[in-house]
Short mmCIF file of N, CA and C in Angstrom, two decimals:
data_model
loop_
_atom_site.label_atom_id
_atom_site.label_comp_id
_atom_site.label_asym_id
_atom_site.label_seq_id
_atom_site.Cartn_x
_atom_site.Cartn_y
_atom_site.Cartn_z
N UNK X 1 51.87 -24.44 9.14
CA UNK X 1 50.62 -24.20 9.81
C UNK X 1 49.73 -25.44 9.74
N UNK X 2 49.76 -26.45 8.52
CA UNK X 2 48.73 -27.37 8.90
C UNK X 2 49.33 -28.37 9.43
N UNK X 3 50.62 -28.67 9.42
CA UNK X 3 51.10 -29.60 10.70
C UNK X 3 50.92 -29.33 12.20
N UNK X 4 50.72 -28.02 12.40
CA UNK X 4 50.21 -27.46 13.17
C UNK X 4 48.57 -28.01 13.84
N UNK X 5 47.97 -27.36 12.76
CA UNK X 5 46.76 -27.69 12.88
C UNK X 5 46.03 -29.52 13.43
N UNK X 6 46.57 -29.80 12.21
CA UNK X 6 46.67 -31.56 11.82
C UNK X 6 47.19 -32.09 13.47
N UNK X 7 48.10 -31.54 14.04
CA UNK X 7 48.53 -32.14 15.38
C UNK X 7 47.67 -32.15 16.42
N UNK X 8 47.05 -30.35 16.35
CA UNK X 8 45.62 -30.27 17.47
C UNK X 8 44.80 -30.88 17.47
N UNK X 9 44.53 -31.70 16.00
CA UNK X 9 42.99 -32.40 16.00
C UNK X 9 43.27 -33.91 16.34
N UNK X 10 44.32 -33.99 16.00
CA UNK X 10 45.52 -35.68 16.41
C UNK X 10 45.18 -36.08 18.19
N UNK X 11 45.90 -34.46 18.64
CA UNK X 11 46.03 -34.49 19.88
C UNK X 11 44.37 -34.44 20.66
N UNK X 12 43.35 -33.80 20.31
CA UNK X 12 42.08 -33.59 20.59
C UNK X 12 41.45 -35.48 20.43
N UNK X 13 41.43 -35.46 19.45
CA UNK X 13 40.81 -37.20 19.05
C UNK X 13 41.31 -38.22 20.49
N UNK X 14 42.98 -37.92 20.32
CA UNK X 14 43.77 -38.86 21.42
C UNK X 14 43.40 -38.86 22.79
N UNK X 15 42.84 -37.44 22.98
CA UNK X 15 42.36 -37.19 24.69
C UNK X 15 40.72 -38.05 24.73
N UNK X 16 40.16 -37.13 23.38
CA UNK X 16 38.61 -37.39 24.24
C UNK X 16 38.30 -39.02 23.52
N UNK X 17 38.68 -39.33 22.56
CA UNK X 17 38.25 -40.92 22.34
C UNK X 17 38.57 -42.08 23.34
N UNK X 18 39.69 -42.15 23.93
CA UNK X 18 39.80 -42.83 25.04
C UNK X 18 38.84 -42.48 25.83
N UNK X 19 38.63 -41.15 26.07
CA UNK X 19 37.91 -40.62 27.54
C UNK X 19 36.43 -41.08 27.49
N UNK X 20 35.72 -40.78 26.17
CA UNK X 20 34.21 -41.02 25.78
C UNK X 20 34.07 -42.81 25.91
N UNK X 21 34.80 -43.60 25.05
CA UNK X 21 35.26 -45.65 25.40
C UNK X 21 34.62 -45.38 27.03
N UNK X 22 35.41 -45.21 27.29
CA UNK X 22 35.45 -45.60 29.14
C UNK X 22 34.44 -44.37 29.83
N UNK X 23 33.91 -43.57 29.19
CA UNK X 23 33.51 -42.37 29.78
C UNK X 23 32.15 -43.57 30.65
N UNK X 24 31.39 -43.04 31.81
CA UNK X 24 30.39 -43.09 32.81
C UNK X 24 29.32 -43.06 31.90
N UNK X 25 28.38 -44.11 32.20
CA UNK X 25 26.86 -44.06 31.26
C UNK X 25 26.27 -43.19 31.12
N UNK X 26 26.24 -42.30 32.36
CA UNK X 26 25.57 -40.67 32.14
C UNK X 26 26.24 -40.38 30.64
N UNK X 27 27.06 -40.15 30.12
CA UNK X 27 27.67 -39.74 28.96
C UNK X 27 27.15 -40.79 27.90
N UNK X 28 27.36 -41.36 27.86
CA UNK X 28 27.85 -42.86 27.02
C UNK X 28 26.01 -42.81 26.22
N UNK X 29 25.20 -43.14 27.52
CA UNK X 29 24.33 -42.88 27.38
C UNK X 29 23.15 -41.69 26.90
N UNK X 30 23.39 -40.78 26.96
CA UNK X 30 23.10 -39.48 26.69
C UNK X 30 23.29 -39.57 24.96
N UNK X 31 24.76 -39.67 24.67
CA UNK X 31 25.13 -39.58 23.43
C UNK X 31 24.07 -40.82 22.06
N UNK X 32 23.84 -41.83 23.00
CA UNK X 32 23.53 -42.91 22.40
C UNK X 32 21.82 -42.92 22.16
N UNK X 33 21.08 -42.19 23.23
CA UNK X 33 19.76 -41.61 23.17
C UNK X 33 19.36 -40.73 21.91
N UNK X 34 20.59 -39.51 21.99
CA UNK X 34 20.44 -38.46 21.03
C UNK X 34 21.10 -38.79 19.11
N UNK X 35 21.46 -40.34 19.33
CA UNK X 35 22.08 -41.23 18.04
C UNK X 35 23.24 -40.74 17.68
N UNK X 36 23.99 -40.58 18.39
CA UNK X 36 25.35 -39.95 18.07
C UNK X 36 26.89 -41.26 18.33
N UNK X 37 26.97 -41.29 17.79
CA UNK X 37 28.39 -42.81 18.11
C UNK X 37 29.51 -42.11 18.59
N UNK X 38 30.50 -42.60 19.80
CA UNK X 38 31.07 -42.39 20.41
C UNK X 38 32.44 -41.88 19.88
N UNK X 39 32.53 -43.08 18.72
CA UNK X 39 33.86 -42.02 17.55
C UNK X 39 33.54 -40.83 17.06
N UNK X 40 32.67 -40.95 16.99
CA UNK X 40 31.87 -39.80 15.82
C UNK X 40 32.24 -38.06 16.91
N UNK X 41 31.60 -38.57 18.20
CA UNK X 41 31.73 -37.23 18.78
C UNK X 41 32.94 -37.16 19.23
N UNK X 42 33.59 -38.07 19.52
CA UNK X 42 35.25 -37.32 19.53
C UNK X 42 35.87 -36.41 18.68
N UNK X 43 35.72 -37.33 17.21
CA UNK X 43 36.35 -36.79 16.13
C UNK X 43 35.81 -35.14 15.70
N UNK X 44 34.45 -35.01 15.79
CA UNK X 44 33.49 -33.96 15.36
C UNK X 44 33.90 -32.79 17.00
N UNK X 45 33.79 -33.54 18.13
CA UNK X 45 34.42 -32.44 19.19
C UNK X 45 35.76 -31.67 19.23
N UNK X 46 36.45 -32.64 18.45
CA UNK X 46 37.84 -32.15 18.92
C UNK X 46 38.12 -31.19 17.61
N UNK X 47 37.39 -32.02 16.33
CA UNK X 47 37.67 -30.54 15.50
C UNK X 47 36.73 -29.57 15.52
N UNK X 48 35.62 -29.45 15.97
CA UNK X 48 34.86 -28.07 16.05
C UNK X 48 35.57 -26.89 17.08
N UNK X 49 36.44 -27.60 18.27
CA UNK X 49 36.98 -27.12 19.42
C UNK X 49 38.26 -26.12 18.97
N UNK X 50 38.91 -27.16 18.08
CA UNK X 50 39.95 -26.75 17.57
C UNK X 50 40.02 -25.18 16.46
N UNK X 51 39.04 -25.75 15.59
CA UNK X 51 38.38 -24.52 14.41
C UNK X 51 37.75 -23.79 15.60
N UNK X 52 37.06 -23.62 16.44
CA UNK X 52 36.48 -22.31 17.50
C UNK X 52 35.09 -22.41 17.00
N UNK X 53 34.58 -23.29 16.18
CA UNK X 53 33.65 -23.09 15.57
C UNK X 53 31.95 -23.18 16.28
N UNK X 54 32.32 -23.63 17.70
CA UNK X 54 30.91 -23.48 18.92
C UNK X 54 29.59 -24.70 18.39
N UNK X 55 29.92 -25.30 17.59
CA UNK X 55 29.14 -26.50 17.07
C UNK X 55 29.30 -27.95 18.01
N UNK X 56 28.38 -28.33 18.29
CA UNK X 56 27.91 -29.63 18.74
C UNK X 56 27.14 -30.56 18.49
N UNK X 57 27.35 -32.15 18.76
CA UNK X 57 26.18 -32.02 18.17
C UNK X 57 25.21 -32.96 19.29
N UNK X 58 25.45 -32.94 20.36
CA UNK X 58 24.40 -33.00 20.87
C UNK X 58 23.36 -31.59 21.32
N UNK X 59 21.87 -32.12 21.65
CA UNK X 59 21.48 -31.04 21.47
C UNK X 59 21.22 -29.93 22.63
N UNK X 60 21.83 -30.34 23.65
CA UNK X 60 22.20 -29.19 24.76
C UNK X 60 23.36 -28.83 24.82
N UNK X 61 24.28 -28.38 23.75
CA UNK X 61 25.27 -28.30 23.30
C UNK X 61 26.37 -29.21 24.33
N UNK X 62 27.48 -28.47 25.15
CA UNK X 62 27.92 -29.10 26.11
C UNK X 62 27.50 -29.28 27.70
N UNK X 63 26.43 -28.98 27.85
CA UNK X 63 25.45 -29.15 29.24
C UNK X 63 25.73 -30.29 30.00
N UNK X 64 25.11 -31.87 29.20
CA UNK X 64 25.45 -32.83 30.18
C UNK X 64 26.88 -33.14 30.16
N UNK X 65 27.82 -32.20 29.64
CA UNK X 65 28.96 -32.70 30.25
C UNK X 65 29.59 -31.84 31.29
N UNK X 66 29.10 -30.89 31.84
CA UNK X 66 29.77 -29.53 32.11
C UNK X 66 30.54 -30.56 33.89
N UNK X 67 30.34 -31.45 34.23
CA UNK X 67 30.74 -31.81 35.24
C UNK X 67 31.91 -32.88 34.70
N UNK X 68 31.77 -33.35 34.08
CA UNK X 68 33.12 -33.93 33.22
C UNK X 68 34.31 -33.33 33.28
N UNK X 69 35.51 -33.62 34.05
CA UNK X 69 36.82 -32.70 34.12
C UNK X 69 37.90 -32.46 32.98
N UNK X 70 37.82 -33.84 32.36
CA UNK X 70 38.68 -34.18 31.46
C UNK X 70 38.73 -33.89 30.13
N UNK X 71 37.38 -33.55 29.74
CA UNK X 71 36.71 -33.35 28.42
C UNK X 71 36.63 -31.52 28.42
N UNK X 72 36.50 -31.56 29.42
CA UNK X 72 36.26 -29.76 29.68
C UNK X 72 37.98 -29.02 29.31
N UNK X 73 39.29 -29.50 30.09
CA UNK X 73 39.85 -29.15 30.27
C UNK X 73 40.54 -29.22 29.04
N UNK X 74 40.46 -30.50 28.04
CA UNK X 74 41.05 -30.87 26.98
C UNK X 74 40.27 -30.10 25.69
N UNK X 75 38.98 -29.76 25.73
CA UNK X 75 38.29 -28.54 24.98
C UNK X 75 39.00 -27.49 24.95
N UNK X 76 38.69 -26.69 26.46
CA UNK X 76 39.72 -25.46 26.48
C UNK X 76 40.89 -25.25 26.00
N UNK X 77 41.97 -26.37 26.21
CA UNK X 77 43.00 -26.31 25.18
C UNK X 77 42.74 -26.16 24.18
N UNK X 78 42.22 -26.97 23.52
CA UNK X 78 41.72 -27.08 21.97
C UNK X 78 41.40 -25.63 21.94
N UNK X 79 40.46 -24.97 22.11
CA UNK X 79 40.15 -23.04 21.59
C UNK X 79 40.87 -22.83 21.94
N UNK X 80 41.59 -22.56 22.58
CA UNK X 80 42.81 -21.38 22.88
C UNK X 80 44.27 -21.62 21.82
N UNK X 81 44.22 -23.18 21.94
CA UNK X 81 45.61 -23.71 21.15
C UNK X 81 45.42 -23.29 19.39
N UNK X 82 43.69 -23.53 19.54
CA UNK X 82 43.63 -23.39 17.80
C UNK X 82 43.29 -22.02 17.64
N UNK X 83 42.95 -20.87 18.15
CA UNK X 83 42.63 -19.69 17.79
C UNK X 83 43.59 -18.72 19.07
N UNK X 84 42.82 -17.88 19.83
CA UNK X 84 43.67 -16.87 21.03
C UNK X 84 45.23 -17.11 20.93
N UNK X 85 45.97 -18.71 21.52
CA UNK X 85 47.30 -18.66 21.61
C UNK X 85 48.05 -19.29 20.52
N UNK X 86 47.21 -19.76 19.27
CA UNK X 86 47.97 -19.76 18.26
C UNK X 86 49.53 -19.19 17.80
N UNK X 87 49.35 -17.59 17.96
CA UNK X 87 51.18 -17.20 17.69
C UNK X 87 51.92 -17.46 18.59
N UNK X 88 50.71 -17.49 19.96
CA UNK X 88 52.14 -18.33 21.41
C UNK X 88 52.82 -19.35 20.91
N UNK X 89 51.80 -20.36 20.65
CA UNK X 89 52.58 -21.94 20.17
C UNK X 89 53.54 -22.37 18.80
N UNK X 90 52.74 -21.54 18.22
CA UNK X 90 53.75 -21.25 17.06
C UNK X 90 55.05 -20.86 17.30
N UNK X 91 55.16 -19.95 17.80
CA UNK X 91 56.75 -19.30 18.30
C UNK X 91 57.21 -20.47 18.90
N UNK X 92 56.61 -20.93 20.17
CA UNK X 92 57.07 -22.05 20.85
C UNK X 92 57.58 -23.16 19.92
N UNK X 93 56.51 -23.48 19.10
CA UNK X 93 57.43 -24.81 18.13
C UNK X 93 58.41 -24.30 17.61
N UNK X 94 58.45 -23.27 16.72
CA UNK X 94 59.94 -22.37 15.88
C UNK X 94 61.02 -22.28 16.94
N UNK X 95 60.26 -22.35 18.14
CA UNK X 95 61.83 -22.15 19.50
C UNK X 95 62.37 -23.61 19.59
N UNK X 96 61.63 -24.21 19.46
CA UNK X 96 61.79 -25.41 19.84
C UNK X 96 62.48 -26.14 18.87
N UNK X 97 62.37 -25.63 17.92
CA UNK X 97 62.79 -26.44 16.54
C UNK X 97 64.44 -25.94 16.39
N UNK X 98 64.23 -24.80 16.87
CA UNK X 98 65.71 -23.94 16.32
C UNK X 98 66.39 -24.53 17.58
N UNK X 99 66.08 -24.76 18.61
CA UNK X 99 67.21 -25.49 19.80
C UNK X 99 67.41 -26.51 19.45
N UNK X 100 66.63 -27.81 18.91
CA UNK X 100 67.17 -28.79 18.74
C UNK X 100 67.92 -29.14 17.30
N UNK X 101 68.08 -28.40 16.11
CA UNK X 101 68.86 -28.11 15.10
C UNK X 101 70.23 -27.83 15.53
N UNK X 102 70.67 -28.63 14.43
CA UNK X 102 72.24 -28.80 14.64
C UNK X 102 73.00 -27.17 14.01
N UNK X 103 74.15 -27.42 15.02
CA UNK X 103 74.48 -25.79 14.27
C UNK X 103 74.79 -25.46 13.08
N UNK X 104 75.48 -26.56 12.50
CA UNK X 104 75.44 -26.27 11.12
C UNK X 104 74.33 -26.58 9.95
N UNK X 105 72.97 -26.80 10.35
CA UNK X 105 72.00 -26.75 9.56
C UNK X 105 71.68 -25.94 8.74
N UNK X 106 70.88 -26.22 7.86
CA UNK X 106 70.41 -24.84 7.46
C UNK X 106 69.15 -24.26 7.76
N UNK X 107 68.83 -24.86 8.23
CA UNK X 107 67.28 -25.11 8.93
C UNK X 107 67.56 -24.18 10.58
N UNK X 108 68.52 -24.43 10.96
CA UNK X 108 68.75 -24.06 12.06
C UNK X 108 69.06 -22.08 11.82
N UNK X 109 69.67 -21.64 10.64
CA UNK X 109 69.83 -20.45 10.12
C UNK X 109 68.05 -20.07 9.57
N UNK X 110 67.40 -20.98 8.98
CA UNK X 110 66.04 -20.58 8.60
C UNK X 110 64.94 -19.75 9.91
N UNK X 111 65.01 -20.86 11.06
CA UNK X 111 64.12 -20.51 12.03
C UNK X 111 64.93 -19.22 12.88
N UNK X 112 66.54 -19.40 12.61
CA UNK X 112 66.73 -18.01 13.71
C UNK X 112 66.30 -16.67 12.88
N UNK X 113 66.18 -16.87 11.44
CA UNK X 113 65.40 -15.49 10.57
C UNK X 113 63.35 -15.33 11.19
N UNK X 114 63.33 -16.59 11.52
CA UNK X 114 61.77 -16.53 11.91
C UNK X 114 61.58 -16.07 13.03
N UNK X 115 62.81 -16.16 13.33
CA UNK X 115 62.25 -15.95 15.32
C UNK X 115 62.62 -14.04 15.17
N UNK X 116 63.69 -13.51 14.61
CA UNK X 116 64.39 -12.49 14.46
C UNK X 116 63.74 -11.26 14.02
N UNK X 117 62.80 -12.20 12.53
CA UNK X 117 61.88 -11.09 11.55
C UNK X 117 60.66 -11.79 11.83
N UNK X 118 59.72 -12.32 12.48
CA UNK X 118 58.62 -13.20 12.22
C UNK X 118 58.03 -12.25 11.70
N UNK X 119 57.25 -10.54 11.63
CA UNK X 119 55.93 -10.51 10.76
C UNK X 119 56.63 -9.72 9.28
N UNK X 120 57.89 -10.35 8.78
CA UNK X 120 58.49 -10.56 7.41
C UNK X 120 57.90 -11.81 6.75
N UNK X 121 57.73 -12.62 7.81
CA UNK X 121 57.33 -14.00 7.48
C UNK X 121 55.83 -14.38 7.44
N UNK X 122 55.21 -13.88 8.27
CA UNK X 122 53.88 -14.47 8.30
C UNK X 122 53.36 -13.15 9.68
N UNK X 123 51.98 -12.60 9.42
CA UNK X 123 51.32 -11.89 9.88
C UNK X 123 51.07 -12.47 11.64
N UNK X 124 50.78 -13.92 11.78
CA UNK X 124 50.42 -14.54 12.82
C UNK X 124 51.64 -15.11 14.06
N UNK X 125 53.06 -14.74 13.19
CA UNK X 125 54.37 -14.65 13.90
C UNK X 125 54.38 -13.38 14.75
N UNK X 126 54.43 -13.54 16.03
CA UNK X 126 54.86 -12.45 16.68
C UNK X 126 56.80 -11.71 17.17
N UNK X 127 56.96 -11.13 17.50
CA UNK X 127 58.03 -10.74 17.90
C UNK X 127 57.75 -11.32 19.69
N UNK X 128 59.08 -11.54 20.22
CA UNK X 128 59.23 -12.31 21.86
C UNK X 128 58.32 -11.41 22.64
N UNK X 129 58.72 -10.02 22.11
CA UNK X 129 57.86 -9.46 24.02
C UNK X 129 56.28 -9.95 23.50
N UNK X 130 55.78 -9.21 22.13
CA UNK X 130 54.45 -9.36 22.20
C UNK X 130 53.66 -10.39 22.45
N UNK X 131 54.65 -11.59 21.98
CA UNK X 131 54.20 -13.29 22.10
C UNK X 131 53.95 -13.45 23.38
N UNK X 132 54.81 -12.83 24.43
CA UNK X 132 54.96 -12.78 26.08
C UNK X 132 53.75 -12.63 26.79
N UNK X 133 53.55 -11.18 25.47
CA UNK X 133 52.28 -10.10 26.34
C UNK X 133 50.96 -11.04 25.73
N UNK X 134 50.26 -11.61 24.99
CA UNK X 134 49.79 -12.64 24.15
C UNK X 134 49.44 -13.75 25.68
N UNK X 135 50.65 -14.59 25.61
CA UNK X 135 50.62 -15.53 26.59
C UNK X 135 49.76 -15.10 27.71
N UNK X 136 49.92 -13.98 28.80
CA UNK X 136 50.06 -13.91 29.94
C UNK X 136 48.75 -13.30 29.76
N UNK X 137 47.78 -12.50 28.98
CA UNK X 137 46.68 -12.10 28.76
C UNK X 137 45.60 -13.49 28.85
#
């Protein structure tokens, strides 16, 4: 789970720090009025997004960005990836992991018990249909 985690905030930093560098002065500017440094709100966006935690820190929360495409769309991932579809992606990596394991692993026998029994294993493992029904909600 915290490689998990640790990846969303990896992957969050990677989108919006490039994006904020090069972002349009409307932004750039805004941030720099309200004393906020451009690393700073990547790093602090992508993990508040991630945790679900609705914190910002500028002070119209996300307002002057709501026309921003890139930052919007890469947020939304972030809540959904770190809270709502959490057991989706989870399953997804355990699927993913168990296809590319060699057959005689043992690792490869570990994840087909995860995929088989997941809430033996962990409460936040779903079984396939419900993960399905999860997804598509």
């Amino acid at each position: 789970m915290s490689g998990y985690l640790i990846a969303l905030h990896l992957i969050g930093v990677l989108c919006l720090l490039p994006w904020i560098l090069q972002a349009p002065s409307k932004y750039t500017d805004w941030l720099e009025e309200s004393g906020i440094g451009k690393t700073w709100w990547a790093f602090y966006s992508a993990q508040t997004m991630v945790n679900n935690l609705g914190f910002t820190l500028t002070p119209d929360s996300m307002a002057t960005f709501r026309d921003a495409t890139w930052p919007m769309l890469v947020m939304t991932f972030l809540a959904f990836a770190g809270n709502t579809c959490y057991p989706v992606f989870l399953r997804l990596v355990i699927w993913i992991a168990y296809r590319l394991a060699s057959e005689t692993s043992q690792a490869k026998e570990a994840l087909r018990y995860l995929l088989e029994h997941p809430r033996r294993c962990y409460t936040l493992l779903f079984p396939s249909r419900p993960t399905w029904i999860l997804f598509g909600i």
